[in-house]
PDB file of C-alpha atoms and ligand atoms in Angstrom:
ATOM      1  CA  UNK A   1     104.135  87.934  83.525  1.00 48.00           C
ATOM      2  CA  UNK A   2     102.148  89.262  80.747  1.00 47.00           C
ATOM      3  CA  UNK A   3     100.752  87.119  77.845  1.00 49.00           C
ATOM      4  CA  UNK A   4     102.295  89.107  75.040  1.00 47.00           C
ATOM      5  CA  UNK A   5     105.828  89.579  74.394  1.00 49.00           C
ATOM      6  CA  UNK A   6     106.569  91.325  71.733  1.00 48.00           C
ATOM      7  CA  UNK A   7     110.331  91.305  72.057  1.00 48.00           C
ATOM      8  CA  UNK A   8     112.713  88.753  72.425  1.00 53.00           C
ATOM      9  CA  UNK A   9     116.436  90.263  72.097  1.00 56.00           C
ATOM     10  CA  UNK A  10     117.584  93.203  74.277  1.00 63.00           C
ATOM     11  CA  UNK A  11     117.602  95.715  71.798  1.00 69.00           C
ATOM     12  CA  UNK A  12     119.372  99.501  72.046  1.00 76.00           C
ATOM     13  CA  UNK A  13     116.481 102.017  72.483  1.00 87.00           C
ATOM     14  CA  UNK A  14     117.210 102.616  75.981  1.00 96.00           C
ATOM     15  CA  UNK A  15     120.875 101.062  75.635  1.00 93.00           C
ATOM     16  CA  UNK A  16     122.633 102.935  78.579  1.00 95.00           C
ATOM     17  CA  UNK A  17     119.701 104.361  80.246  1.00 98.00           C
ATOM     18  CA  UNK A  18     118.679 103.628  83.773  1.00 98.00           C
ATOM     19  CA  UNK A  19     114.495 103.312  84.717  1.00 98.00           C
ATOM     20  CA  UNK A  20     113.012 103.654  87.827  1.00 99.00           C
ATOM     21  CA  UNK A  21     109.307 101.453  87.712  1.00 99.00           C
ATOM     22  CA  UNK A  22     107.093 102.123  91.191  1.00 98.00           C
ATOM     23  CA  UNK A  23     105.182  99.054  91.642  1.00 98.00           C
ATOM     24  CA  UNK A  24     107.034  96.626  89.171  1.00 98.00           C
ATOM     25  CA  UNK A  25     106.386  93.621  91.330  1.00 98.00           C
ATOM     26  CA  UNK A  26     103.261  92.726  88.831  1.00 98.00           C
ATOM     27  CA  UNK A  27     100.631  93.964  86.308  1.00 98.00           C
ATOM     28  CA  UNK A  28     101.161  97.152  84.497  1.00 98.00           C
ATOM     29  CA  UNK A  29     104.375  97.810  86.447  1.00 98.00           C
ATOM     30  CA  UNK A  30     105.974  94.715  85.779  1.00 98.00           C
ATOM     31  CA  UNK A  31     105.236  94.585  82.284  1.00 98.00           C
ATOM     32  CA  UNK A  32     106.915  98.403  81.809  1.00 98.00           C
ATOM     33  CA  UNK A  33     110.103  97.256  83.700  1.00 98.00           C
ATOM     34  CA  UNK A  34     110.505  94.259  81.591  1.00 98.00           C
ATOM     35  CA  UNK A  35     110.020  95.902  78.569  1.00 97.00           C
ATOM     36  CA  UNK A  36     112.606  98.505  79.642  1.00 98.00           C
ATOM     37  CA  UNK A  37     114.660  96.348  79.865  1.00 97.00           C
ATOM     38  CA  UNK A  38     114.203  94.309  76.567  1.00 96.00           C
ATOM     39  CA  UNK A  39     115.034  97.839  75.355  1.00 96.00           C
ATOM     40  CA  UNK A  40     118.670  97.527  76.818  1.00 96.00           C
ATOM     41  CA  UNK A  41     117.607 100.093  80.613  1.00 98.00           C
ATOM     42  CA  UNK A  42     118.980  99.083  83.566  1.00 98.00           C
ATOM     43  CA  UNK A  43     115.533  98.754  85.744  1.00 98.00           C
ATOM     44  CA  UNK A  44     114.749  99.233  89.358  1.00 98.00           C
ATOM     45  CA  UNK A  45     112.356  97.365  90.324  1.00 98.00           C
ATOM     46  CA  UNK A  46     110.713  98.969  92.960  1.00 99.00           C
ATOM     47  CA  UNK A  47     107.710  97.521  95.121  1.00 98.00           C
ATOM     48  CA  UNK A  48     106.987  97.051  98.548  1.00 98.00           C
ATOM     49  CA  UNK A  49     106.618  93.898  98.111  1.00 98.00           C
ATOM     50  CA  UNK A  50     109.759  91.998  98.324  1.00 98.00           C
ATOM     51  CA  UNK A  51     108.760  88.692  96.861  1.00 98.00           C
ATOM     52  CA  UNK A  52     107.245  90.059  93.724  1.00 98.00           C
ATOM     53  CA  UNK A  53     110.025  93.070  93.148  1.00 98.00           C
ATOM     54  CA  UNK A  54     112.914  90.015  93.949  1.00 98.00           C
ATOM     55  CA  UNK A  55     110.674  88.027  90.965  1.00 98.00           C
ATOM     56  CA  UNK A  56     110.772  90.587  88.624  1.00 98.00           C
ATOM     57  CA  UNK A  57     114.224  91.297  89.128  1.00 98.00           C
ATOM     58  CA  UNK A  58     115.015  87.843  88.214  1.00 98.00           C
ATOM     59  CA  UNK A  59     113.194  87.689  85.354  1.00 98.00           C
ATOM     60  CA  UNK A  60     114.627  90.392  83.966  1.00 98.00           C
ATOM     61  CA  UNK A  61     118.660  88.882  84.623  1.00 98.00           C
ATOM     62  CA  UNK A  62     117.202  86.035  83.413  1.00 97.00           C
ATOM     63  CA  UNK A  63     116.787  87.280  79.630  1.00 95.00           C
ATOM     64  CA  UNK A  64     120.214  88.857  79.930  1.00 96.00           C
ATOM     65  CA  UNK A  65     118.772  92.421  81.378  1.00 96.00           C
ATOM     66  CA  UNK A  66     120.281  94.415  83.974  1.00 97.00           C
ATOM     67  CA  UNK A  67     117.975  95.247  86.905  1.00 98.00           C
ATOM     68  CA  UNK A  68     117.952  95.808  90.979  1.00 98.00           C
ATOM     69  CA  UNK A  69     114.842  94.790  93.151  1.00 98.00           C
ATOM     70  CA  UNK A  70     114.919  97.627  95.539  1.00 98.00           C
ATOM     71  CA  UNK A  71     112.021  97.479  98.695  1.00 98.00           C
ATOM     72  CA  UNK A  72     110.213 100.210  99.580  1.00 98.00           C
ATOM     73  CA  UNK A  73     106.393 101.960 100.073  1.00 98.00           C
ATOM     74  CA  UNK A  74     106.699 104.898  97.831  1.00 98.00           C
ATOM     75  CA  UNK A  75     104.345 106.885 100.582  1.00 98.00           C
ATOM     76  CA  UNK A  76     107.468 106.809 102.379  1.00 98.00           C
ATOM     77  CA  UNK A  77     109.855 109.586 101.420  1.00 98.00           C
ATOM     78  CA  UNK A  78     112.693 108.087 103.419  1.00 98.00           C
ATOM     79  CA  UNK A  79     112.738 104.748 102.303  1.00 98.00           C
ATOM     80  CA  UNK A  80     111.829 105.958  98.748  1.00 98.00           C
ATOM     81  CA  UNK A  81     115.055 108.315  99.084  1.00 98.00           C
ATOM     82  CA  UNK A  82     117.308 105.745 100.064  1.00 98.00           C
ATOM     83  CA  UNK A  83     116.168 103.532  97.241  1.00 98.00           C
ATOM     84  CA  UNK A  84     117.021 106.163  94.822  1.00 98.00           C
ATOM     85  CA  UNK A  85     120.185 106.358  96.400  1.00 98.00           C
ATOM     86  CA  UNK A  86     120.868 102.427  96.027  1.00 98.00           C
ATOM     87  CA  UNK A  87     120.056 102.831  92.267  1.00 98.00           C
ATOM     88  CA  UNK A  88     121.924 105.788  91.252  1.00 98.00           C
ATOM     89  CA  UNK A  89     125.141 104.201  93.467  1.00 98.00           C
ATOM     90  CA  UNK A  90     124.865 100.898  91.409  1.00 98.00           C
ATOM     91  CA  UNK A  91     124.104 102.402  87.686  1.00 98.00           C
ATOM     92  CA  UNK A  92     125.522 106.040  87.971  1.00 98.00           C
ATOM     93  CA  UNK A  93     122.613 107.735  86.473  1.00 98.00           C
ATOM     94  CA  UNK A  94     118.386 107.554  86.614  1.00 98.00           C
ATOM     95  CA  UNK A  95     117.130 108.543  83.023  1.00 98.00           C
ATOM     96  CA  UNK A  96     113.324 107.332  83.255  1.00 98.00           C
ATOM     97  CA  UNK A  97     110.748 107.403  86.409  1.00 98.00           C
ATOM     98  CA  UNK A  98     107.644 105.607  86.027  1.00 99.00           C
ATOM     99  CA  UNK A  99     105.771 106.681  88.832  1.00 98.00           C
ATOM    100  CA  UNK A 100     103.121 103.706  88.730  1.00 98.00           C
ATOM    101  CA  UNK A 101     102.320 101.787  92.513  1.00 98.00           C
ATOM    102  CA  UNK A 102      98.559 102.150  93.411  1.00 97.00           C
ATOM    103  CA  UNK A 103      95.911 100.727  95.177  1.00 95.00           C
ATOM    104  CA  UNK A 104      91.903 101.118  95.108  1.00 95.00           C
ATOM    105  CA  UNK A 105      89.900 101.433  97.731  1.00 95.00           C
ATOM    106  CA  UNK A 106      86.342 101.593  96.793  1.00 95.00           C
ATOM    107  CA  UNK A 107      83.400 102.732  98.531  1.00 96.00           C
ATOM    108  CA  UNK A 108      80.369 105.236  98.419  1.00 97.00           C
ATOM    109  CA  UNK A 109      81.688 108.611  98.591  1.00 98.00           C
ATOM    110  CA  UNK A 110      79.963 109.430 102.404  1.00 98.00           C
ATOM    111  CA  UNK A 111      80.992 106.064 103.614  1.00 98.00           C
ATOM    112  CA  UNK A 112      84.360 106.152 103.185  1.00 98.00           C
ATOM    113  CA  UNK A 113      86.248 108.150 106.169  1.00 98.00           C
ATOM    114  CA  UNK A 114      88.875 111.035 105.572  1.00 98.00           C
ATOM    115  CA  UNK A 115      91.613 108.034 106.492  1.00 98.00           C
ATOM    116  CA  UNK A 116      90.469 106.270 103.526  1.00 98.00           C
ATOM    117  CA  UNK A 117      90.812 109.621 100.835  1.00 98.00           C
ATOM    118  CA  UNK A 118      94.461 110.127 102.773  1.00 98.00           C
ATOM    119  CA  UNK A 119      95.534 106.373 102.177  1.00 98.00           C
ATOM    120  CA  UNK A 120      95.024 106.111  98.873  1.00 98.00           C
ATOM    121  CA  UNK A 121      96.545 110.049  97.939  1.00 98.00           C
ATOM    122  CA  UNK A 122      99.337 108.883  99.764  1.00 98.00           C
ATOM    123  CA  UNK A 123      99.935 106.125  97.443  1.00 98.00           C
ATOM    124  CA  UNK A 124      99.282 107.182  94.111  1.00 97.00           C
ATOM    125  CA  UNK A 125      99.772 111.159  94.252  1.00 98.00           C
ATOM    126  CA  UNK A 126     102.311 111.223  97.556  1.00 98.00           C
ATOM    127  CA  UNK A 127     104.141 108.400  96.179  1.00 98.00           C
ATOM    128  CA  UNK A 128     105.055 110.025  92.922  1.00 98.00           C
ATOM    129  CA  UNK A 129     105.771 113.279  94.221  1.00 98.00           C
ATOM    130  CA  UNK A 130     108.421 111.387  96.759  1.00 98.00           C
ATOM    131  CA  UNK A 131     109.856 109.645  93.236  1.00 98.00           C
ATOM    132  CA  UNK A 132     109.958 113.052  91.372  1.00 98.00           C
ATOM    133  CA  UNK A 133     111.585 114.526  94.251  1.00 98.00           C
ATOM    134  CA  UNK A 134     114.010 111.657  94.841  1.00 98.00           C
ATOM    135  CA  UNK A 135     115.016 111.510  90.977  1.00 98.00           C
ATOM    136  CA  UNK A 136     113.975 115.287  89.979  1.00 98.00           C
ATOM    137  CA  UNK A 137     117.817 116.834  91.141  1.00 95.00           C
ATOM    138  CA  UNK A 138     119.796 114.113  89.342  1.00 98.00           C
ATOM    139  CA  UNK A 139     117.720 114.327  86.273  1.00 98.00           C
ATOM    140  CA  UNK A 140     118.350 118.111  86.304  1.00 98.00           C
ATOM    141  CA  UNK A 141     122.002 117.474  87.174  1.00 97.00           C
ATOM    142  CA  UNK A 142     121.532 115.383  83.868  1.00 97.00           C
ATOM    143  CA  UNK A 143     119.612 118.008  82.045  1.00 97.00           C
ATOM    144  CA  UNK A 144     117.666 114.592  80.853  1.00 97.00           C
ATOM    145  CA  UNK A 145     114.746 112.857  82.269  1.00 98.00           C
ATOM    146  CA  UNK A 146     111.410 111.559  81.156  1.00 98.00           C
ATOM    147  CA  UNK A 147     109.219 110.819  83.680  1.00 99.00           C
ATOM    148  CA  UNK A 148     105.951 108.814  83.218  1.00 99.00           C
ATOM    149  CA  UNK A 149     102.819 109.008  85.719  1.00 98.00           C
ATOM    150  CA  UNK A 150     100.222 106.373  85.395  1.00 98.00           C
ATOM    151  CA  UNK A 151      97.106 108.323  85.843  1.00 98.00           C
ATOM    152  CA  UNK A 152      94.048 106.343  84.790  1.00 98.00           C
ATOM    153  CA  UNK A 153      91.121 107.001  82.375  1.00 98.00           C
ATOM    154  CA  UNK A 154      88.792 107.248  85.585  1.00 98.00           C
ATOM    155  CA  UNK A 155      90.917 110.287  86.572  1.00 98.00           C
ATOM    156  CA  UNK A 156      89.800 112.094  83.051  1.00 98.00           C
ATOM    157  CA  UNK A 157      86.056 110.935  83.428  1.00 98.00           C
ATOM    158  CA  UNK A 158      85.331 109.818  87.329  1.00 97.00           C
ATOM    159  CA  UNK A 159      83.875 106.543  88.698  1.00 96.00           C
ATOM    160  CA  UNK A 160      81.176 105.931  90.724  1.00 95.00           C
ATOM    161  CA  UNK A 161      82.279 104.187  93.947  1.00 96.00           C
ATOM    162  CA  UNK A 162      86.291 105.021  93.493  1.00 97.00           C
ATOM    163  CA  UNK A 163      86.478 108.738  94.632  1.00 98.00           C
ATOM    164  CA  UNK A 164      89.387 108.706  96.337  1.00 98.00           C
ATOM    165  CA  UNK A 165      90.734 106.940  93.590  1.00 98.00           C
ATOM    166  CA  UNK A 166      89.623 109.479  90.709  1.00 98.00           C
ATOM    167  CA  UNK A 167      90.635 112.660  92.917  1.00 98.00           C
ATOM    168  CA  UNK A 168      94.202 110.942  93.031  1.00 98.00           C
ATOM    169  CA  UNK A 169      94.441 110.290  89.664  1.00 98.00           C
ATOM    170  CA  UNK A 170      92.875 113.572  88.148  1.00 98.00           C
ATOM    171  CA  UNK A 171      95.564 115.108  90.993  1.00 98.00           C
ATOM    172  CA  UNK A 172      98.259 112.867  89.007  1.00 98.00           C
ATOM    173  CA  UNK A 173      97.402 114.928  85.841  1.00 98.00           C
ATOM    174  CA  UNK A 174      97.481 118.352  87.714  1.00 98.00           C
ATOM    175  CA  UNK A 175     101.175 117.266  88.926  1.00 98.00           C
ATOM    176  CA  UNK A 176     102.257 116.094  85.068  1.00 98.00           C
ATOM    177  CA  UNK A 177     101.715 119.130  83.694  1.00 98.00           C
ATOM    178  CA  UNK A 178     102.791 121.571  86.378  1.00 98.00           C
ATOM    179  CA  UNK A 179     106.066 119.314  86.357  1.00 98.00           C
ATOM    180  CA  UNK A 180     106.108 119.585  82.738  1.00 98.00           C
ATOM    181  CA  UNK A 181     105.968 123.632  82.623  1.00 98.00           C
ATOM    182  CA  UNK A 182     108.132 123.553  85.472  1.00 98.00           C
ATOM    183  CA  UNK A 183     111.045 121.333  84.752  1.00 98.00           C
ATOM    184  CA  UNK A 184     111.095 121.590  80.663  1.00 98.00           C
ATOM    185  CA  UNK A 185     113.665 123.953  80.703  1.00 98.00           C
ATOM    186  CA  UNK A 186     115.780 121.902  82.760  1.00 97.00           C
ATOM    187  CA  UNK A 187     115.541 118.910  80.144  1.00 98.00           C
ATOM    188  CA  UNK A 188     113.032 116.741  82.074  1.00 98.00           C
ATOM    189  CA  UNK A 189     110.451 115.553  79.862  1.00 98.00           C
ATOM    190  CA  UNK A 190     106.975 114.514  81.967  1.00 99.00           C
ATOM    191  CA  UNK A 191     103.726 112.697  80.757  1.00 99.00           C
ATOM    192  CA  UNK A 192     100.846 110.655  81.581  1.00 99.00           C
ATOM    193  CA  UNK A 193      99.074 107.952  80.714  1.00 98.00           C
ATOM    194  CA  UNK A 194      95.422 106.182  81.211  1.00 98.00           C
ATOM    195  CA  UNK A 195      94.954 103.296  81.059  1.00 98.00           C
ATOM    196  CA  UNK A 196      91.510 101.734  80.560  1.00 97.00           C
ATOM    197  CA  UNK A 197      90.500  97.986  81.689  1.00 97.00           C
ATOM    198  CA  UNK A 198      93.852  95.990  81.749  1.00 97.00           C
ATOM    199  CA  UNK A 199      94.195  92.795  82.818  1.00 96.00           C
ATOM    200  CA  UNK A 200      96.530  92.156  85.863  1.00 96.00           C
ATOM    201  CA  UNK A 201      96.571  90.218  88.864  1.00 94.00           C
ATOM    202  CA  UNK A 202      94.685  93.145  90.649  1.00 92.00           C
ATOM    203  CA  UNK A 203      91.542  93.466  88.269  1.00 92.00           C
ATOM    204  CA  UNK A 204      91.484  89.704  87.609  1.00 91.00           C
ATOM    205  CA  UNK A 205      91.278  88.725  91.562  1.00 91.00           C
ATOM    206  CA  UNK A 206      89.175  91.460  92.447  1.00 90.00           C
ATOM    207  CA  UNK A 207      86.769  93.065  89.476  1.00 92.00           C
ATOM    208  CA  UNK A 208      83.090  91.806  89.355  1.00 91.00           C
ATOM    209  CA  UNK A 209      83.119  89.774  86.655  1.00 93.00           C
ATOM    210  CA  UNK A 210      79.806  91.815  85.264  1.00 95.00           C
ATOM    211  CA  UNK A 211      81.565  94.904  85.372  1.00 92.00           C
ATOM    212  CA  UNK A 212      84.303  93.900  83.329  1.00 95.00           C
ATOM    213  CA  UNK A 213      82.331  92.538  81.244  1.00 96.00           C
ATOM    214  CA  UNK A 214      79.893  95.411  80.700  1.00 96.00           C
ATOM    215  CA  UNK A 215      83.346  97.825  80.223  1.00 97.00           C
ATOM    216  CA  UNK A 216      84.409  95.469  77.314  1.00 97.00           C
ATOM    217  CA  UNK A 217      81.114  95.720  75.963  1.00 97.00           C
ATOM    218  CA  UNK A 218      81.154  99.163  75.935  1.00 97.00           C
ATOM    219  CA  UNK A 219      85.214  99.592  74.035  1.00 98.00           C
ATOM    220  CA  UNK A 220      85.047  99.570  70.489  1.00 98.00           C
ATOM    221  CA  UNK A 221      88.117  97.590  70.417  1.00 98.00           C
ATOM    222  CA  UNK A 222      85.738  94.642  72.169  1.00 98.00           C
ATOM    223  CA  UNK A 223      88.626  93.768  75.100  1.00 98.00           C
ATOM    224  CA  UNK A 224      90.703  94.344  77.566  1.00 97.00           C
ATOM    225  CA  UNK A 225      94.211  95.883  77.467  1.00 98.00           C
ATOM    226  CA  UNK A 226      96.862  93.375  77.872  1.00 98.00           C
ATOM    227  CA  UNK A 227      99.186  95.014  80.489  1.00 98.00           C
ATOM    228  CA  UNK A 228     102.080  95.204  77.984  1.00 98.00           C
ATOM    229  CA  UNK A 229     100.124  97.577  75.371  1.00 98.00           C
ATOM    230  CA  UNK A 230     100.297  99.907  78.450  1.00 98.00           C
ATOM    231  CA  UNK A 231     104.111  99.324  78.695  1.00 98.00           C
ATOM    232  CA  UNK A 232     104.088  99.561  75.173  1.00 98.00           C
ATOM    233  CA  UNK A 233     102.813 103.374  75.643  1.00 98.00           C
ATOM    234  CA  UNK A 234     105.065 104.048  79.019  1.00 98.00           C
ATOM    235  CA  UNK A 235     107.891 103.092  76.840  1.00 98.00           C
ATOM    236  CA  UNK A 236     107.075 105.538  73.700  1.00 98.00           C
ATOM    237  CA  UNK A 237     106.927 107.946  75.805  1.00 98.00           C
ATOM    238  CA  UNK A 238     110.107 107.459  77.634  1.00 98.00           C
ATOM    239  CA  UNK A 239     111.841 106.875  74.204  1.00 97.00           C
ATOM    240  CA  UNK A 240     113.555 109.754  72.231  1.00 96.00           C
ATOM    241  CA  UNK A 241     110.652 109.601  70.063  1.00 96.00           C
ATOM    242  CA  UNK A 242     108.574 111.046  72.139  1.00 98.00           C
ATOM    243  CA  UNK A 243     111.379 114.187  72.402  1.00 97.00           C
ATOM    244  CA  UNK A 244     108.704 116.411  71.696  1.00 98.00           C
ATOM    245  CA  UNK A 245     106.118 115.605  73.836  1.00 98.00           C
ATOM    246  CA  UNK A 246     105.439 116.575  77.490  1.00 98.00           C
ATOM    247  CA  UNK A 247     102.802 117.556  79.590  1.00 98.00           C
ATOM    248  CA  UNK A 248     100.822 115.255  77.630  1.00 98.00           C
ATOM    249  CA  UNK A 249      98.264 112.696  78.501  1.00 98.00           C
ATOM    250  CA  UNK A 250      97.965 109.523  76.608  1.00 98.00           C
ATOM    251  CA  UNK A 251      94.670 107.405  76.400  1.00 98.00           C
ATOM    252  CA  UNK A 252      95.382 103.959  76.680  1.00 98.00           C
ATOM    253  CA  UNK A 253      91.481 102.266  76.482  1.00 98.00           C
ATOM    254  CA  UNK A 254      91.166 100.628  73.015  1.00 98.00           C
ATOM    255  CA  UNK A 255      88.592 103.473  72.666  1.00 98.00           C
ATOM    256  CA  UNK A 256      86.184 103.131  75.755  1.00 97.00           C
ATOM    257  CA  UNK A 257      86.672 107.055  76.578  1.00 87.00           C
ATOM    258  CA  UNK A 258      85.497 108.378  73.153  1.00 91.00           C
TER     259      UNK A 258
HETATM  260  N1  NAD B   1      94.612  97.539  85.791  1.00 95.90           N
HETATM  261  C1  NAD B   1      93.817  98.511  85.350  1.00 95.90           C
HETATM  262  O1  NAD B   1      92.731  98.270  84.775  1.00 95.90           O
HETATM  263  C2  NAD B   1      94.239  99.948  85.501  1.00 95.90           C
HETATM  264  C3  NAD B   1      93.523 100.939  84.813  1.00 95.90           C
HETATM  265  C4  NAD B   1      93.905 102.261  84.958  1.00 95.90           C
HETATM  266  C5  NAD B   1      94.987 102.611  85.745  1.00 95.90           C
HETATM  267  N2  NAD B   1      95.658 101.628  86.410  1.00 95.90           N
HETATM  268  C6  NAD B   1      96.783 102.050  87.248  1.00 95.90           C
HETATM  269  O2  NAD B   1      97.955 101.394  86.829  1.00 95.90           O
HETATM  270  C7  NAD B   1      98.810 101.149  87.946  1.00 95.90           C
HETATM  271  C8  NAD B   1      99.135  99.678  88.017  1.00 95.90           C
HETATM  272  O3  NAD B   1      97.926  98.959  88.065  1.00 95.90           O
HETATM  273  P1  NAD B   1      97.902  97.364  88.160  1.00 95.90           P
HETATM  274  O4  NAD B   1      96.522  96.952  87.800  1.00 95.90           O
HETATM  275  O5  NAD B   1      99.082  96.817  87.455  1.00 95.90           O
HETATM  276  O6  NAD B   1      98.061  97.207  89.745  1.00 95.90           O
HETATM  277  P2  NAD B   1      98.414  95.899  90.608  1.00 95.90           P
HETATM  278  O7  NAD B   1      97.614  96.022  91.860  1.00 95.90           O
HETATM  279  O8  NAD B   1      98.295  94.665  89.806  1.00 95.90           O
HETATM  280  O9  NAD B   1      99.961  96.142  90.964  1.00 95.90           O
HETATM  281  C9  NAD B   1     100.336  97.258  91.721  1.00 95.90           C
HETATM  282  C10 NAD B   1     101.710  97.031  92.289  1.00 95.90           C
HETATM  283  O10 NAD B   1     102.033  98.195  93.059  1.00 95.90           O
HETATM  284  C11 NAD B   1     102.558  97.775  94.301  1.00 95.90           C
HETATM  285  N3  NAD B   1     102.278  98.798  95.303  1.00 95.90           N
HETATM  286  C12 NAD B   1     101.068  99.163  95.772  1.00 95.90           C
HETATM  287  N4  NAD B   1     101.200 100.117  96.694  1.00 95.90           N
HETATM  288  C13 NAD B   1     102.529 100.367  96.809  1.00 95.90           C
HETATM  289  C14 NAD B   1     103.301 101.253  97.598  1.00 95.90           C
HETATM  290  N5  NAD B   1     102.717 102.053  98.503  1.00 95.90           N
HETATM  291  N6  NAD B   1     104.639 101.276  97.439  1.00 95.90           N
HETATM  292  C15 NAD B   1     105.237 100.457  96.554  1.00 95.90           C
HETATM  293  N7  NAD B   1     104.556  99.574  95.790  1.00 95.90           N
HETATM  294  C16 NAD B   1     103.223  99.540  95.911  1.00 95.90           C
HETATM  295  C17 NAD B   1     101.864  96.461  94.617  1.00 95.90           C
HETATM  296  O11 NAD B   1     102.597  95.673  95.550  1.00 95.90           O
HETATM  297  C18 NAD B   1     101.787  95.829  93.231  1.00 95.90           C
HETATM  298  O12 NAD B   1     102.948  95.085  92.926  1.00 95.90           O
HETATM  299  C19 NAD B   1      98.066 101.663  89.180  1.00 95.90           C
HETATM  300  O13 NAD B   1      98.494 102.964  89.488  1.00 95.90           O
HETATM  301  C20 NAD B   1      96.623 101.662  88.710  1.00 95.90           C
HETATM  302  O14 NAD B   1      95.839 102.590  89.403  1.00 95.90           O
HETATM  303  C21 NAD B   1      95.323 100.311  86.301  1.00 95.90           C
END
């Protein structure tokens, strides 16, 4: 669970409203169903990891939120379509996607194997074409929906070592704004956001502590994001304050990609 929390009370932004979160079971995910919640949504929790999506869940009935932990690998349109299913039966309507699971798998670009480019575009560009698909006819039925794709700074700039990675997520940004010119007419508000360094389970188990600390050296805001500030974005955006905005993405790096 995330260090800061801003908000104690469910409160009536989202009062009503029903969120999908892709990958909720920890980090950045986690944090944006949470604080969906705290905003009065009624969250799925979606992960394919039971443990962590069943955790998250209870956290959020725990503070008086509504949620459902819902299993599934978002590469796989089935079991992503019969999640949607599950959520729309229980709550009636699906107002918000955040299309966030992902994975890295790193590696010098003529090292890795075509397997390893498919995995990983399976995940993070597959896997949120599945959601928009799954959620896309009942948020036109709706004529509202704001969907949110976590892209990733890297995806604006590239990475050395991570090009399967950056393809997917510059891909991610290709798909927002298509989806944006396509479905704004229908009501269906989508955006993106990048994150820079954030601190989750993920980073903190696996980053070289020298890199991390040579990206915080190089953000003028001297840190890394807590993985609520990136909720804190997801959930602007989502809100009817962003009503204006799609197609959009949203730079979330305390000022590293300047
Ligand atoms: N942490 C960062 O510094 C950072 C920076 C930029 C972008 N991002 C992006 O933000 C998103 C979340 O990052 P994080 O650091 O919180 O990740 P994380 O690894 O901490 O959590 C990812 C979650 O997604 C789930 N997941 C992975 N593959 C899945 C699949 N196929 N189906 C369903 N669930 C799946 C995992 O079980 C896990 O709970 C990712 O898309 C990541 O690329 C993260």
């Amino acid at each position: 669970m995330s260090r800061r929390q801003p908000y104690d009370a469910i409160s009536a932004l989202f009062t009503g409203k029903v969120a999908l979160v892709t990958g909720a079971g920890q980090g950045i995910g986690q944090a944006t169903a949470v604080r969906l919640a705290r905003e009065g949504a009624a969250v799925g929790v979606l992960d394919r990891n039971e443990r962590t999506a069943e955790a998250t869940s209870g956290a959020i009935q725990k503070m008086g939120g509504r949620s459902r932990a819902l299993v599934a690998d978002v590469a796989d349109a089935a079991a992503v379509s019969r999640a949607v299913e599950r959520l729309y039966a229980e709550f009636g309507r699906i107002d918000v996607l955040v299309n966030n699971a992902g994975f890295d798998r790193p590696g010098g670009f003529l090292k890795l194997e075509p397997d390893d480019f498919q995995a990983v575009w399976s995940v993070h560009l597959l896997g949120a074409v599945n959601c928009c698909k799954a959620c896309g006819s009942i948020m036109m039925d709706q004529q509202d929906g704001r969907i949110i794709n976590v892209s990733s700074i890297y995806g604006r700039v590239g990475s050395k070592g991570e090009s399967p990675y950056c393809a997917a997520k510059a891909g991610l940004i290709g798909l927002t704004k298509s989806l944006a010119r396509e479905w704004g007419a229908r009501g269906i508000r989508v955006n993106a956001v990048l994150p820079g360094l954030t601190d989750t389970p993920t980073i903190q188990e696996f980053m070289l502590p020298k890199y991390r600390d040579m990206i915080v050296r190089e953000t003028p805001l001297g840190r890394s994001a807590d993985p609520a500030e990136i909720a804190a974005a997801i959930t602007f955006l989502a809100s009817d304050d962003a009503s204006f905005i799609t197609g959009a993405t949203l730079e979330v790096t305390g000022g590293w990609s300047l």
